[in-house]
Coordinates of N, CA and C in Angstrom, one line a residue:
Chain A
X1 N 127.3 39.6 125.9 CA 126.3 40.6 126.0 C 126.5 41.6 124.8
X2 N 125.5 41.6 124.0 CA 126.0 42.1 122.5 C 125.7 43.8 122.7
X3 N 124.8 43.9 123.6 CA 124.3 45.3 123.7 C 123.2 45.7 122.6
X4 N 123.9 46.8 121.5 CA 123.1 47.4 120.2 C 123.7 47.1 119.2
X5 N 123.6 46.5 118.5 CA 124.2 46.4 116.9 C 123.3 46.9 115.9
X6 N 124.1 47.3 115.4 CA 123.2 48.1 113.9 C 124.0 47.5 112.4
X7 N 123.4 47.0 111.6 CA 124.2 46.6 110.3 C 122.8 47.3 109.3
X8 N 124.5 47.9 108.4 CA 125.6 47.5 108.0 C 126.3 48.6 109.2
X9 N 127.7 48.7 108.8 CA 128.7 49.3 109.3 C 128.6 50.8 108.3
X10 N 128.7 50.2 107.0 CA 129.2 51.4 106.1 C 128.7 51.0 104.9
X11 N 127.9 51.8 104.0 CA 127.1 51.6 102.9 C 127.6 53.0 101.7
X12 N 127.6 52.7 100.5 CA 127.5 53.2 99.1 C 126.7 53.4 98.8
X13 N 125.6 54.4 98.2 CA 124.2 54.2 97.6 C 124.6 55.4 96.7
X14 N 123.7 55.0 95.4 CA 123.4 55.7 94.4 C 122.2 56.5 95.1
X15 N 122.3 57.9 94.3 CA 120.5 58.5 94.3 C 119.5 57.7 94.0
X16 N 118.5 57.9 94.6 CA 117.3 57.0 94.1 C 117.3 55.6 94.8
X17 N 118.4 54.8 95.0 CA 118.6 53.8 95.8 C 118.1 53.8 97.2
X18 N 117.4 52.3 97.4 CA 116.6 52.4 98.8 C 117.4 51.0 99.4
X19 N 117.4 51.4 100.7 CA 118.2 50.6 101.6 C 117.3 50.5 103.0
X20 N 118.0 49.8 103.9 CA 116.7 49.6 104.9 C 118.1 49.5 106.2
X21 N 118.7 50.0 107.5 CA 119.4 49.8 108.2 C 118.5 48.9 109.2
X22 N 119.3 47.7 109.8 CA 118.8 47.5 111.1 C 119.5 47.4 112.4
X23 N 118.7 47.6 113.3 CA 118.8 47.7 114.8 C 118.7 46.7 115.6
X24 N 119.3 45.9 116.2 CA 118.8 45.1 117.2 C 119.6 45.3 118.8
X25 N 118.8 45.0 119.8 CA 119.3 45.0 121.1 C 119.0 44.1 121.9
X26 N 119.3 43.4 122.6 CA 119.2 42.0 123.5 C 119.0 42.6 125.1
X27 N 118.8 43.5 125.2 CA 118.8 44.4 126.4 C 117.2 44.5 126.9
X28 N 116.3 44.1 126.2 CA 115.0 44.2 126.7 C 114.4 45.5 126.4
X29 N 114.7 46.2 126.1 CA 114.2 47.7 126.4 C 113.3 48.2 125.1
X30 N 112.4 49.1 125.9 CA 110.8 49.7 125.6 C 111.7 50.4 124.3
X31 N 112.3 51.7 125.0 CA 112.5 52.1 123.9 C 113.5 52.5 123.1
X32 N 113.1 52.8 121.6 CA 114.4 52.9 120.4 C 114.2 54.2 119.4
X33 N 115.1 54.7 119.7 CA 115.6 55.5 118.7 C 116.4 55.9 117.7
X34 N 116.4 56.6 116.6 CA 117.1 56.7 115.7 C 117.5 58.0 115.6
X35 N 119.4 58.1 115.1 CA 119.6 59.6 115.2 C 120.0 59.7 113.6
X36 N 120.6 60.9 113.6 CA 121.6 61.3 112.0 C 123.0 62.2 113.5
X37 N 123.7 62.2 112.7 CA 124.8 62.9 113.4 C 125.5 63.1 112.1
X38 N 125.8 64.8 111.8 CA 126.1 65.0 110.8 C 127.5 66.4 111.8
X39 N 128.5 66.3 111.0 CA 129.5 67.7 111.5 C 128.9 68.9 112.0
X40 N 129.1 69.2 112.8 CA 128.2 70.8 113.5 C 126.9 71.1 113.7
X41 N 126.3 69.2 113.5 CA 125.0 69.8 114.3 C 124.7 68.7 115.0
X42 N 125.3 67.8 115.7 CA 125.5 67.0 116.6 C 124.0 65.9 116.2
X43 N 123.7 65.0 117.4 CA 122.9 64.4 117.3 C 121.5 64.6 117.2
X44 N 120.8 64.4 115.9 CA 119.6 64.8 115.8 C 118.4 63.4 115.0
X45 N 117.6 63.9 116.0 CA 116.1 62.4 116.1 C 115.6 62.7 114.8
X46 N 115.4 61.4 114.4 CA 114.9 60.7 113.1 C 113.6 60.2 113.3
X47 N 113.2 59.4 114.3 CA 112.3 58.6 114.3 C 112.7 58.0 115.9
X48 N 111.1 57.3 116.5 CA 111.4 56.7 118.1 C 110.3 56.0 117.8
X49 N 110.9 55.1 118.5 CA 109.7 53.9 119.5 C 109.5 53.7 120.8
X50 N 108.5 53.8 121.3 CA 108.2 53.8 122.7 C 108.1 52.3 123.1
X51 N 108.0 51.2 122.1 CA 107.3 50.1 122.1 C 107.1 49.0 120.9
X52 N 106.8 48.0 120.8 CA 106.5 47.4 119.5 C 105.4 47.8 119.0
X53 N 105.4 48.0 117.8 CA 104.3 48.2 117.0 C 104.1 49.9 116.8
X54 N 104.7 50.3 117.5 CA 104.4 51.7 118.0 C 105.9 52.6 117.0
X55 N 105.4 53.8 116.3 CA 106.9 54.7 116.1 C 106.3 56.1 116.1
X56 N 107.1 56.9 116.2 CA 106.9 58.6 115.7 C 108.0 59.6 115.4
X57 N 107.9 60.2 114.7 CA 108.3 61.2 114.0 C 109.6 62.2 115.1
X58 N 110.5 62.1 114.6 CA 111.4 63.1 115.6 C 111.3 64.3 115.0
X59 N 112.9 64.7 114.8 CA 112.9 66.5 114.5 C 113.0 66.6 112.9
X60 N 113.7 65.3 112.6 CA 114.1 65.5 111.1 C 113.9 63.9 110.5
X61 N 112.3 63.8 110.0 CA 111.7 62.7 109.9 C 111.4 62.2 107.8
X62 N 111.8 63.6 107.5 CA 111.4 63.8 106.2 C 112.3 62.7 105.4
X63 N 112.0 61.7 104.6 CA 112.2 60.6 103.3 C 113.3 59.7 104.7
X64 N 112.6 59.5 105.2 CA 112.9 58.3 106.2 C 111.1 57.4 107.0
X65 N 111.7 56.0 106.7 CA 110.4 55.7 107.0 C 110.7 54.6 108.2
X66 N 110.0 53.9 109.6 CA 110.8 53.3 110.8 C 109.6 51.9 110.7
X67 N 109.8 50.6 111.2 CA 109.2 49.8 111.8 C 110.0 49.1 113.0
X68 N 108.7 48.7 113.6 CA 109.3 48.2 115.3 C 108.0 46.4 115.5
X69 N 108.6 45.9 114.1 CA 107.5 44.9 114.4 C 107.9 43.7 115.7
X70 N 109.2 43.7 115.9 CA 109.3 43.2 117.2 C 109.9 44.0 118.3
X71 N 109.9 43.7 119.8 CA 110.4 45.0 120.4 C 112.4 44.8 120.4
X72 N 112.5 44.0 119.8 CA 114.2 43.7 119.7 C 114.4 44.4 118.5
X73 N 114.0 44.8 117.3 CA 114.4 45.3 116.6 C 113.8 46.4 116.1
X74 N 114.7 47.4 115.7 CA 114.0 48.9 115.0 C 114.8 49.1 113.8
X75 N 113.9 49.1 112.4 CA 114.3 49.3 111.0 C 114.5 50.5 110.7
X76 N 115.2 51.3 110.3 CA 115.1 52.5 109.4 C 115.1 52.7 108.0
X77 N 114.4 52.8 107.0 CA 114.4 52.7 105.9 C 114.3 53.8 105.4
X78 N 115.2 53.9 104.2 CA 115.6 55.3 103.1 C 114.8 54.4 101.8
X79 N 113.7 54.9 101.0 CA 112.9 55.0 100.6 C 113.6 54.9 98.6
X80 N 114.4 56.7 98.8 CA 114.7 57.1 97.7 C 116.4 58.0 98.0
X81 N 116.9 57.5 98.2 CA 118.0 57.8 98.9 C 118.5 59.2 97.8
X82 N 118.9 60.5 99.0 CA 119.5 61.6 98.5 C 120.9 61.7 98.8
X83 N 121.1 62.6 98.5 CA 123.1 63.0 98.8 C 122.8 63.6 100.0
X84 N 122.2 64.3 100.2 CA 121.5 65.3 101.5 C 121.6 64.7 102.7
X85 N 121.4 63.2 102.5 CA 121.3 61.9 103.6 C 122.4 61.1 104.0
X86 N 123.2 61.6 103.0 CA 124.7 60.9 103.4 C 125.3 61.4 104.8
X87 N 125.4 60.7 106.0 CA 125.5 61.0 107.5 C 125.9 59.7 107.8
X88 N 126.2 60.1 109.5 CA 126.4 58.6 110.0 C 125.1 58.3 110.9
X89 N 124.5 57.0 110.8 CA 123.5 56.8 111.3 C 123.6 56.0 112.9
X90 N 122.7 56.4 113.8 CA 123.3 55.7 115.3 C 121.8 55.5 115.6
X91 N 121.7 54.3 115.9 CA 120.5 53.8 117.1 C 121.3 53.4 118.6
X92 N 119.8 53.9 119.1 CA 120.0 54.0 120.8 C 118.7 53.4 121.0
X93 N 119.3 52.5 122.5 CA 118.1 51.8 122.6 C 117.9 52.3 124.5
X94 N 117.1 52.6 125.2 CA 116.7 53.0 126.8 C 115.6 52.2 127.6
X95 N 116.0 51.9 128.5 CA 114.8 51.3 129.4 C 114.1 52.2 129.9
X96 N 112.9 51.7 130.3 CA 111.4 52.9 130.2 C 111.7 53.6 131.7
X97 N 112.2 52.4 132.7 CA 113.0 52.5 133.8 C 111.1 53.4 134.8
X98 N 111.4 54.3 135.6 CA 110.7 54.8 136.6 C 111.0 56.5 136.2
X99 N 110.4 57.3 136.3 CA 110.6 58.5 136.0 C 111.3 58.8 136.8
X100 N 112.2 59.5 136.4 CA 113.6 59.9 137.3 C 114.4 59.4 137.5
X101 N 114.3 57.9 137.0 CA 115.7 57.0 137.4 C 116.5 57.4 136.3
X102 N 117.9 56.7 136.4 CA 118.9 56.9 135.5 C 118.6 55.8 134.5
X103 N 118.2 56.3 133.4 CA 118.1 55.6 132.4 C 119.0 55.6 131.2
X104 N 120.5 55.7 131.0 CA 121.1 56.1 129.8 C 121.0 55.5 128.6
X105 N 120.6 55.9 127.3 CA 121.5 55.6 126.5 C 122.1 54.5 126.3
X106 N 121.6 53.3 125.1 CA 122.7 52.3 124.8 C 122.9 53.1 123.2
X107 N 123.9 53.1 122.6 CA 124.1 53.3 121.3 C 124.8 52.3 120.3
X108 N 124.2 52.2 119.4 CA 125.0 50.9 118.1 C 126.1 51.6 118.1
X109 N 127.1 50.9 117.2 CA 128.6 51.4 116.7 C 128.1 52.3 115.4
X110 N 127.1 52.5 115.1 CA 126.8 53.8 113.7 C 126.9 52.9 112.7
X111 N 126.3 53.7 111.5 CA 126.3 53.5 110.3 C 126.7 54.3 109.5
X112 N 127.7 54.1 108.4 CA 127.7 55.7 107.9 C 127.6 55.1 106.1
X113 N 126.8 56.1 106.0 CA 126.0 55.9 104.6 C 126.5 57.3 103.9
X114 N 126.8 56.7 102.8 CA 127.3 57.4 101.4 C 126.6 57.6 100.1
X115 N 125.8 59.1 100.1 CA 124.9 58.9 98.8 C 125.5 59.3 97.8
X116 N 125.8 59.3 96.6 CA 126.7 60.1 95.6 C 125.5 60.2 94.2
Chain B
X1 N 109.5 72.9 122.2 CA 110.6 72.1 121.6 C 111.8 72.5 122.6
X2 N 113.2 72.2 122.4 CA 114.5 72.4 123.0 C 115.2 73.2 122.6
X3 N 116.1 74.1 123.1 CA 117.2 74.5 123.2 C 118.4 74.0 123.8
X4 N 119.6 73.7 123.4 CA 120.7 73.5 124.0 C 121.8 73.5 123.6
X5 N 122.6 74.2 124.6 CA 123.9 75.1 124.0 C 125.0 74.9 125.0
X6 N 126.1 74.8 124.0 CA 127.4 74.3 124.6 C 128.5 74.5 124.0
X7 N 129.5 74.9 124.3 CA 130.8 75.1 123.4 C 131.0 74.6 122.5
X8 N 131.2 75.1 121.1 CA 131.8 73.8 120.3 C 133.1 73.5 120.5
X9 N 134.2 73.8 120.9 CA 135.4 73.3 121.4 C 136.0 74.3 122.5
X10 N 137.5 73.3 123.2 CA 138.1 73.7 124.3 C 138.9 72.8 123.9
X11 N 140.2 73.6 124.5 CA 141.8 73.0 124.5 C 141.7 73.3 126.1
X12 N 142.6 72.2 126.5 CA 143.0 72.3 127.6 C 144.6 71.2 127.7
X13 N 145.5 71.2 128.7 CA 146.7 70.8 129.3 C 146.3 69.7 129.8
X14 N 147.5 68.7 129.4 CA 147.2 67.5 130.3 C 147.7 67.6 132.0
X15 N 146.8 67.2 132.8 CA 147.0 67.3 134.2 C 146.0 68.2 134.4
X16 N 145.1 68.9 134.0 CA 144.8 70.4 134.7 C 143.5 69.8 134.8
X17 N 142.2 70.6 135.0 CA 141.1 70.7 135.1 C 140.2 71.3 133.9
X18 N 139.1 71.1 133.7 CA 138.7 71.9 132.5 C 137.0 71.3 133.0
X19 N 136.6 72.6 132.6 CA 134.6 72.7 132.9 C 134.3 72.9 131.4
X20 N 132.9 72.0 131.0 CA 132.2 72.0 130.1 C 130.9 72.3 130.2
X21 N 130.4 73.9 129.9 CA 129.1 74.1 130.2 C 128.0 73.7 129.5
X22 N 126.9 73.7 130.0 CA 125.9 73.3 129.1 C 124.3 73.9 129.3
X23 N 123.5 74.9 128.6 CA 122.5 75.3 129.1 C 120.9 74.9 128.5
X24 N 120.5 75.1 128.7 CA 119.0 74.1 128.1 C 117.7 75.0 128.7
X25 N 117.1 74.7 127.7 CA 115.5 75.4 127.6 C 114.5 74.3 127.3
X26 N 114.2 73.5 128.7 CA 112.9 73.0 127.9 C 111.0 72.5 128.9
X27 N 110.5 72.1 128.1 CA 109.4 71.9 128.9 C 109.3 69.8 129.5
X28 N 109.0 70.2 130.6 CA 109.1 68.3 131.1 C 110.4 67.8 131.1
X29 N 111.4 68.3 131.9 CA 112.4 68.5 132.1 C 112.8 66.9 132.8
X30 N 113.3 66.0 132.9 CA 113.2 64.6 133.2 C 114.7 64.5 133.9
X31 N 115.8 64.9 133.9 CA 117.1 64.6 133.4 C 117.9 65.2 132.5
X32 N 119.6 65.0 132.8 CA 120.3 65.5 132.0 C 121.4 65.0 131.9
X33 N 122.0 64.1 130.9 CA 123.0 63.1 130.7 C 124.2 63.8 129.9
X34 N 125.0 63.5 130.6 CA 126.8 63.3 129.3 C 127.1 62.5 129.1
X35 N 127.4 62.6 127.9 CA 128.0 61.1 127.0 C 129.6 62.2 126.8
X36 N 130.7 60.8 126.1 CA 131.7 61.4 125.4 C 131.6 60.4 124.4
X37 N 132.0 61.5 123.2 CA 132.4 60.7 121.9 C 133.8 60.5 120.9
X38 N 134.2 59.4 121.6 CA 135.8 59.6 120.6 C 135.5 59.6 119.3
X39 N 136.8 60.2 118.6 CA 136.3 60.3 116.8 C 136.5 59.0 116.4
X40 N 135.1 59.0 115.4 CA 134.2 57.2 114.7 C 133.7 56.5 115.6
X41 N 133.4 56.6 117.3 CA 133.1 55.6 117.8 C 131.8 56.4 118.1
X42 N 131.0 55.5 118.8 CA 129.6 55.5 119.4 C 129.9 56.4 120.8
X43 N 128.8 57.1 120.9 CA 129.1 58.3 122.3 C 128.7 57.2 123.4
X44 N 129.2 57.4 124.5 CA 129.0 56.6 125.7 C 128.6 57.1 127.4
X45 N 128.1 56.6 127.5 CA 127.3 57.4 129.0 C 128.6 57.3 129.6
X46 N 128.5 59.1 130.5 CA 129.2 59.5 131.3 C 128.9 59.5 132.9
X47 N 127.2 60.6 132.9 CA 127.1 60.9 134.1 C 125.4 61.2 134.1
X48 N 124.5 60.9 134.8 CA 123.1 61.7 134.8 C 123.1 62.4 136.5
X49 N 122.3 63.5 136.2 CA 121.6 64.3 136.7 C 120.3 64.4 136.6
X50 N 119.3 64.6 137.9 CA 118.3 64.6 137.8 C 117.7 66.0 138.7
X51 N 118.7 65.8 140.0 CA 118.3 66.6 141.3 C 119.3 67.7 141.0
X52 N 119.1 68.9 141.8 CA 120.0 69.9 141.7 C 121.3 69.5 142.8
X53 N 122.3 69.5 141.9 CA 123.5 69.8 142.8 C 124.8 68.9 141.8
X54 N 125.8 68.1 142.8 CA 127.1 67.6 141.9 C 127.1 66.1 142.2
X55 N 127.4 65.1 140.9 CA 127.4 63.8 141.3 C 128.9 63.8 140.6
X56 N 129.3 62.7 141.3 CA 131.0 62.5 141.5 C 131.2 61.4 141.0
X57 N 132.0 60.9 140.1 CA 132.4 59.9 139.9 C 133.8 59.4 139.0
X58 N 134.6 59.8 140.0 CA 136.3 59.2 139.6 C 136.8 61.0 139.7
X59 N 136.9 60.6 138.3 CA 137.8 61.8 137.7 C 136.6 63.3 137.2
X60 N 135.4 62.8 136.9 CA 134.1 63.2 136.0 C 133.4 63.4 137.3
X61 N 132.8 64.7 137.0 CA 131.8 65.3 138.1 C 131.1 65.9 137.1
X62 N 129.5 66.0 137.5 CA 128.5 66.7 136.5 C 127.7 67.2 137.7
X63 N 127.0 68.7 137.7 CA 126.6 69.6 138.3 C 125.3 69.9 137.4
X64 N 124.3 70.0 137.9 CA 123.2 70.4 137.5 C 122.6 71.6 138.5
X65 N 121.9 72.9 137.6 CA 121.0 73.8 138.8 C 119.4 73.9 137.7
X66 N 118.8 73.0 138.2 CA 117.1 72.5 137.1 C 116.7 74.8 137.2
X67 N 116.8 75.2 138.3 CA 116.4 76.7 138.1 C 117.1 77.9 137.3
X68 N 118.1 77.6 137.1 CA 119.1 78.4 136.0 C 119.1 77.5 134.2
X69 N 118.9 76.1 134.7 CA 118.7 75.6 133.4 C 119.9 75.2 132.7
X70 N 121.1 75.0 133.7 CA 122.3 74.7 133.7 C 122.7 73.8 134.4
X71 N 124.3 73.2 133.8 CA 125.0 71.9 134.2 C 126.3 72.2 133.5
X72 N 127.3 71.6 133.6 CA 128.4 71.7 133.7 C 128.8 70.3 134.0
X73 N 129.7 70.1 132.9 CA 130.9 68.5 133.2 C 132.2 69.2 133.2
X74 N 132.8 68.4 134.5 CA 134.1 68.9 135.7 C 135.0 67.4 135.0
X75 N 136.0 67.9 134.6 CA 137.2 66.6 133.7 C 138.2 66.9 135.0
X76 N 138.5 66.2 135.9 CA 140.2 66.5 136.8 C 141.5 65.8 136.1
X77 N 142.4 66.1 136.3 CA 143.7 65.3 136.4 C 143.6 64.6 134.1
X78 N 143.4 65.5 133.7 CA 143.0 65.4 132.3 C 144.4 64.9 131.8
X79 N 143.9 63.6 130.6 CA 144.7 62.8 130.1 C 144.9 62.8 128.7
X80 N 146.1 62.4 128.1 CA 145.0 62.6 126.6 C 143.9 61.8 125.9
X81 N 143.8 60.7 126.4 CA 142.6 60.1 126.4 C 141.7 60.7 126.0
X82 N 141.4 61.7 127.3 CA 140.2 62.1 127.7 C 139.8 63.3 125.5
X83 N 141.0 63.3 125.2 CA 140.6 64.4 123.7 C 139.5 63.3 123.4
X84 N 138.1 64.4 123.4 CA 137.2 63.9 122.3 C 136.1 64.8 122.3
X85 N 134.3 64.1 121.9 CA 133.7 65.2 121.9 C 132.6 64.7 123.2
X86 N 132.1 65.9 124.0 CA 131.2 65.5 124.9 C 129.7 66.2 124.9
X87 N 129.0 65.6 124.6 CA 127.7 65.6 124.6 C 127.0 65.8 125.8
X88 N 126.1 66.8 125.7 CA 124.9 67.2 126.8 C 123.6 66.9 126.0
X89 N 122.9 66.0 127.0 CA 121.4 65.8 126.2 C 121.0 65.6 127.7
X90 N 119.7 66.5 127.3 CA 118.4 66.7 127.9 C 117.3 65.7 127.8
X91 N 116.7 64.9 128.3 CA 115.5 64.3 128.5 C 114.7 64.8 128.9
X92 N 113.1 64.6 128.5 CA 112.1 65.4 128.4 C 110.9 64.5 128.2
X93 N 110.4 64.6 129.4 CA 108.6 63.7 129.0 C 108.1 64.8 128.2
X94 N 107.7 63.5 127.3 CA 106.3 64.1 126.1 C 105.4 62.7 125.6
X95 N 104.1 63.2 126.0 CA 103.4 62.7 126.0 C 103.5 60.9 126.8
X96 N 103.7 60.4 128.1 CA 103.9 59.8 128.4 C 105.7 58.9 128.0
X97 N 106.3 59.8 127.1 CA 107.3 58.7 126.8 C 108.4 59.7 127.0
X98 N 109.6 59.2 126.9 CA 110.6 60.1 127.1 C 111.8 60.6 126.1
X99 N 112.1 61.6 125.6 CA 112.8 61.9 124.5 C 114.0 62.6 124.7
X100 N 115.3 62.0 124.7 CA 116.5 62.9 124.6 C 116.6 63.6 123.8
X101 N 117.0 64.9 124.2 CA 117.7 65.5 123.1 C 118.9 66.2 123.1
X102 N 120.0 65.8 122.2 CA 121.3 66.6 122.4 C 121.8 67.4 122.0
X103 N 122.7 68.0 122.6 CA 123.5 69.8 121.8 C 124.3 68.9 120.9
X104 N 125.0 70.0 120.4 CA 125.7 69.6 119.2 C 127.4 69.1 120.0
X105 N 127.4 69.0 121.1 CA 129.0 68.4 121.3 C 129.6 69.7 121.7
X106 N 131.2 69.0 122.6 CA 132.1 70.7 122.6 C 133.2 69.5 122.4
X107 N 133.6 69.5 121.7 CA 135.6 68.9 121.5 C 136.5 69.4 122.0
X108 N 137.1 68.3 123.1 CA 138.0 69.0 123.7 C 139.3 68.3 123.2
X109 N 140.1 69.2 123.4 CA 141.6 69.2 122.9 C 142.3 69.3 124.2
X110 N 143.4 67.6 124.2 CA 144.1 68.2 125.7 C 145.7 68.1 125.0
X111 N 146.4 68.8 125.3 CA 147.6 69.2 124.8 C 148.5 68.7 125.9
X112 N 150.2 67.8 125.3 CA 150.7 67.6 126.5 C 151.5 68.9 127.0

């Protein structure tokens, strides 16, 4: 039971370099998200899917672009890669579950991306 | 949008007890989960809350009051293991779908 995997592990990128992270989960579940987790400001939303085909905009969506062409996997794509962006990157994947049920949280093992 | 606020760190003794607060401001209030995150690994579900009051499990108790806008994770019989960082995130319907969102962590330090 693989859970979330996200590759790569760990990336180098020049400025201006475009990379594409992926997501997959075997778990079934509706929905997927993407975080940044950077030192002192804990985990913050990049982008979400409720669904295939479906994405939106989190809190900090700017030169990040997402697709969800199947519901097993969620892409995150850096466009034009800055230093700014250099973080560790984490997908989570949740079942849509019943409102109010316990639905936690699955998280990949991260990505951590290095812009120089 | 959210608020949510939580220590950034706590030392504490191994053996003792130690509370981690956590307070939150938001609209469509769904839940309220702890994860912990050792350093480099992925954060991991701890405990949810939904109803007012304390859910128990092992060593980890989490306390929610949805009217004060408050919760609290209860660590007993603390190991050093337990050193890492723990996360409070809030869930929140919007617009039919549901969206966590987390404080920044409090790092705990357990000292033998």
């Amino acid at each position: 039971n693989a859970g979330v995997t996200q590759t790569p592990k760990f990336r180098v990128l020049k400025t201006g370099q475009s990379m594409t992270l992926l997501c997959a989960q075997d778990m079934n579940h509706e929905y997927m998200y993407w975080y940044r987790q950077d030192p002192g400001m804990g985990l913050r939303l990049i982008h979400y899917s409720v669904g295939e085909g479906t994405t939106a905009k989190g809190e900090v969506p700017d030169g990040y672009n997402v697709s969800r062409l199947k519901k097993q996997n969620f892409l995150l794509g850096l466009e034009s890669a800055a230093p700014s962006q250099t973080s560790v990157y984490f997908c989570a994947s949740i079942s849509s579950g019943t409102e109010g049920a316990n639905t936690e949280a699955f998280f990949g093992q991260g990505t951590r991306l290095t812009v120089v | 949008g959210q608020n949510i606020d939580q220590p950034t760190e706590m030392t504490a003794t191994e053996g003792a007890i130690v509370q981690i607060n956590c307070t939150y401001q938001t609209s469509g209030f769904n839940g309220l989960f702890w994860y912990q995150q050792h350093a480099g690994e992925a954060p991991t579900f701890l405990s949810y809350n939904v109803l007012d009051g304390l859910e128990e499990k092992g060593r980890f108790s989490s306390f929610l009051s949805r009217s004060k806008g408050y919760s609290y994770l209860l660590l007993k019989e603390l190991q050093m293991k337990d050193s890492a960082s723990y996360l409070c995130a809030v869930r929140a319907a919007s617009g039919g779908s549901y969206i966590p969102t987390f404080g920044r962590g409090t790092s705990l330090i357990v000292h033998p």
